[in-house]
Amino acid sequence: MRKRIYYLIPELLSAQRIMNDLLLANIEEKHIHFLAKDGLDLSTLHRANLLQESDIVHGAELGAVVGGATGLFAGLVGAFVVLSDTGLPWGSVVLATGVAGVLFGAWSSSMIGSSAPNTRLKPFRRAIERSQILLMVDVPRWRVVEIEKLLQRTHPEAVLGGVEPSILAWP
């Protein structure tokens, strides 16, 4: 499991130096993400993608839970109404509708979430609009303190924005 550390960086040159220091600290580029307001050239940095910028992951999680519950309920009602008098096993019907509900709920909610801004980034929106750069670095749990100390020592201009309890370990 990884944790995401957030930092606000005042300028592009500082962000580039931080990127180099993180690479030298053996943090893979795919775990380093920068986000800035539109118009700021982040071409020399690893820019945040749809997974970090949007609410796609949160939407998929919520949709899977709601869809699964709805599918199970629909399966129970359908099995009770349709199969109650036949004596046929109805467990597979309930299971199938539950799985279908999870898949459909996750898919549909992730599509909606892909167009919504990431709710976890709400505390940083104002700073980003003031041309600061947000760094999101995903590190193993046991390296969080090490990376925080490294950035505090070498880049005092970067302001720690917090640590997310846990994130997906992929991609």
Short mmCIF file of C-alpha atoms in Angstrom, two decimals:
data_model
loop_
_atom_site.label_atom_id
_atom_site.label_comp_id
_atom_site.label_asym_id
_atom_site.label_seq_id
_atom_site.Cartn_x
_atom_site.Cartn_y
_atom_site.Cartn_z
CA MET A 1 0.00 0.00 0.00
CA ARG A 2 1.21 3.49 -0.83
CA LYS A 3 0.56 6.89 0.68
CA ARG A 4 0.25 10.09 -1.29
CA ILE A 5 2.14 13.12 -0.02
CA TYR A 6 0.97 16.56 -1.16
CA TYR A 7 3.23 19.61 -1.50
CA LEU A 8 2.57 23.10 -2.80
CA ILE A 9 5.47 24.56 -4.75
CA PRO A 10 5.73 28.27 -5.55
CA GLU A 11 7.49 28.14 -8.95
CA LEU A 12 8.33 25.93 -11.92
CA LEU A 13 12.11 25.91 -11.39
CA SER A 14 11.66 24.65 -7.85
CA ALA A 15 9.28 21.94 -9.09
CA GLN A 16 11.88 20.78 -11.60
CA ARG A 17 14.55 20.54 -8.88
CA ILE A 18 12.17 18.62 -6.62
CA MET A 19 11.41 16.21 -9.47
CA ASN A 20 15.13 15.55 -9.93
CA ASP A 21 15.66 15.03 -6.20
CA LEU A 22 12.78 12.56 -6.03
CA LEU A 23 14.18 10.63 -8.98
CA LEU A 24 17.58 10.53 -7.25
CA ALA A 25 15.81 9.22 -4.13
CA ASN A 26 14.62 6.25 -6.25
CA ILE A 27 11.01 7.36 -6.60
CA GLU A 28 9.83 6.22 -10.02
CA GLU A 29 8.54 8.93 -12.34
CA LYS A 30 5.16 7.19 -12.60
CA HIS A 31 4.63 7.91 -8.87
CA ILE A 32 5.35 11.64 -9.15
CA HIS A 33 2.52 13.90 -10.37
CA PHE A 34 2.37 17.67 -10.83
CA LEU A 35 -0.78 19.72 -11.23
CA ALA A 36 -1.00 23.41 -12.09
CA LYS A 37 -3.54 25.83 -13.50
CA ASP A 38 -4.17 25.76 -17.22
CA GLY A 39 -1.61 27.65 -19.21
CA LEU A 40 1.39 26.80 -17.03
CA ASP A 41 3.88 24.72 -19.04
CA LEU A 42 4.59 21.48 -17.16
CA SER A 43 6.18 19.77 -20.16
CA THR A 44 9.43 19.10 -18.25
CA LEU A 45 7.53 17.45 -15.38
CA HIS A 46 5.35 14.37 -15.01
CA ARG A 47 1.90 15.91 -15.26
CA ALA A 48 -1.05 14.52 -13.32
CA ASN A 49 -3.39 12.44 -15.45
CA LEU A 50 -7.12 11.69 -15.36
CA LEU A 51 -6.75 9.38 -12.34
CA GLN A 52 -5.27 12.19 -10.23
CA GLU A 53 -7.22 15.15 -11.62
CA SER A 54 -10.74 13.73 -11.68
CA ASP A 55 -13.02 11.87 -9.30
CA ILE A 56 -13.00 8.73 -11.47
CA VAL A 57 -11.67 6.42 -8.72
CA HIS A 58 -14.05 7.72 -6.06
CA GLY A 59 -16.93 7.46 -8.52
CA ALA A 60 -16.08 3.86 -9.40
CA GLU A 61 -15.84 2.88 -5.72
CA LEU A 62 -19.16 4.50 -4.85
CA GLY A 63 -20.85 3.10 -7.96
CA ALA A 64 -19.64 -0.42 -7.19
CA VAL A 65 -21.11 -0.29 -3.68
CA VAL A 66 -24.44 1.22 -4.72
CA GLY A 67 -24.68 -0.92 -7.86
CA GLY A 68 -23.86 -4.10 -5.96
CA ALA A 69 -26.47 -3.40 -3.30
CA THR A 70 -29.06 -2.56 -5.95
CA GLY A 71 -28.20 -5.68 -7.95
CA LEU A 72 -28.48 -7.92 -4.89
CA PHE A 73 -31.82 -6.39 -3.95
CA ALA A 74 -33.14 -6.73 -7.50
CA GLY A 75 -31.91 -10.33 -7.60
CA LEU A 76 -33.62 -11.18 -4.32
CA VAL A 77 -36.89 -9.60 -5.42
CA GLY A 78 -36.69 -11.22 -8.86
CA ALA A 79 -35.83 -14.63 -7.43
CA PHE A 80 -38.60 -14.42 -4.86
CA VAL A 81 -41.24 -13.33 -7.36
CA VAL A 82 -40.21 -15.47 -10.35
CA LEU A 83 -38.59 -18.54 -8.84
CA SER A 84 -40.42 -18.93 -5.53
CA ASP A 85 -42.97 -21.44 -6.83
CA THR A 86 -40.67 -23.35 -9.17
CA GLY A 87 -38.33 -24.82 -6.57
CA LEU A 88 -35.34 -23.91 -8.71
CA PRO A 89 -32.16 -22.68 -6.98
CA TRP A 90 -32.22 -18.89 -6.89
CA GLY A 91 -28.81 -18.21 -5.34
CA SER A 92 -27.13 -18.01 -8.72
CA VAL A 93 -29.69 -15.42 -9.90
CA VAL A 94 -29.01 -13.25 -6.86
CA LEU A 95 -25.26 -13.61 -7.29
CA ALA A 96 -25.41 -12.81 -11.01
CA THR A 97 -27.51 -9.67 -10.52
CA GLY A 98 -25.22 -8.57 -7.68
CA VAL A 99 -22.11 -8.92 -9.86
CA ALA A 100 -23.85 -7.21 -12.76
CA GLY A 101 -24.84 -4.38 -10.42
CA VAL A 102 -21.24 -3.94 -9.20
CA LEU A 103 -19.87 -3.84 -12.74
CA PHE A 104 -22.53 -1.52 -14.13
CA GLY A 105 -22.43 0.77 -11.09
CA ALA A 106 -18.64 1.06 -11.18
CA TRP A 107 -18.60 1.72 -14.91
CA SER A 108 -21.39 4.30 -14.99
CA SER A 109 -20.21 6.16 -11.90
CA SER A 110 -16.62 6.26 -13.10
CA MET A 111 -17.81 7.87 -16.34
CA ILE A 112 -19.56 10.56 -14.33
CA GLY A 113 -16.56 10.91 -12.01
CA SER A 114 -14.17 11.38 -14.91
CA SER A 115 -15.78 14.73 -15.66
CA ALA A 116 -15.79 15.95 -12.05
CA PRO A 117 -12.75 17.48 -10.31
CA ASN A 118 -11.05 15.32 -7.68
CA THR A 119 -12.68 16.10 -4.33
CA ARG A 120 -9.42 15.30 -2.49
CA LEU A 121 -7.78 18.24 -4.26
CA LYS A 122 -10.36 20.79 -3.08
CA PRO A 123 -8.08 22.21 -0.33
CA PHE A 124 -5.45 23.01 -2.97
CA ARG A 125 -7.67 24.64 -5.63
CA ARG A 126 -7.15 28.21 -4.43
CA ALA A 127 -3.35 27.83 -4.30
CA ILE A 128 -3.32 26.29 -7.79
CA GLU A 129 -5.35 29.23 -9.12
CA ARG A 130 -2.71 31.54 -7.60
CA SER A 131 -0.15 29.79 -9.89
CA GLN A 132 1.31 27.45 -7.31
CA ILE A 133 2.13 23.91 -8.41
CA LEU A 134 0.76 20.89 -6.59
CA LEU A 135 3.05 17.89 -6.19
CA MET A 136 1.52 14.50 -5.48
CA VAL A 137 4.12 11.84 -4.77
CA ASP A 138 3.08 8.25 -4.05
CA VAL A 139 5.51 6.39 -1.81
CA PRO A 140 5.48 3.16 0.20
CA ARG A 141 4.28 3.69 3.78
CA TRP A 142 7.74 3.14 5.21
CA ARG A 143 9.26 5.95 3.07
CA VAL A 144 6.84 8.76 3.94
CA VAL A 145 8.93 10.26 6.75
CA GLU A 146 12.14 9.88 4.73
CA ILE A 147 10.72 11.76 1.74
CA GLU A 148 9.17 14.46 3.92
CA LYS A 149 12.53 15.06 5.64
CA LEU A 150 14.34 15.10 2.29
CA LEU A 151 12.03 17.75 0.84
CA GLN A 152 11.99 19.77 4.05
CA ARG A 153 15.80 19.82 4.14
CA THR A 154 16.45 20.49 0.46
CA HIS A 155 13.37 22.52 -0.52
CA PRO A 156 12.09 24.69 2.34
CA GLU A 157 10.02 26.66 -0.19
CA ALA A 158 7.76 23.62 -0.68
CA VAL A 159 4.88 23.55 1.77
CA LEU A 160 3.62 20.18 3.01
CA GLY A 161 -0.09 19.91 2.22
CA GLY A 162 -0.74 16.62 3.98
CA VAL A 163 -0.61 12.87 3.52
CA GLU A 164 -3.44 10.78 2.15
CA PRO A 165 -3.98 7.66 4.29
CA SER A 166 -3.77 5.16 1.45
CA ILE A 167 -4.09 5.00 -2.30
CA LEU A 168 -4.25 2.28 -4.89
CA ALA A 169 -0.90 0.58 -5.43
CA TRP A 170 -1.31 0.64 -9.21
CA PRO A 171 -0.51 1.75 -11.84
#
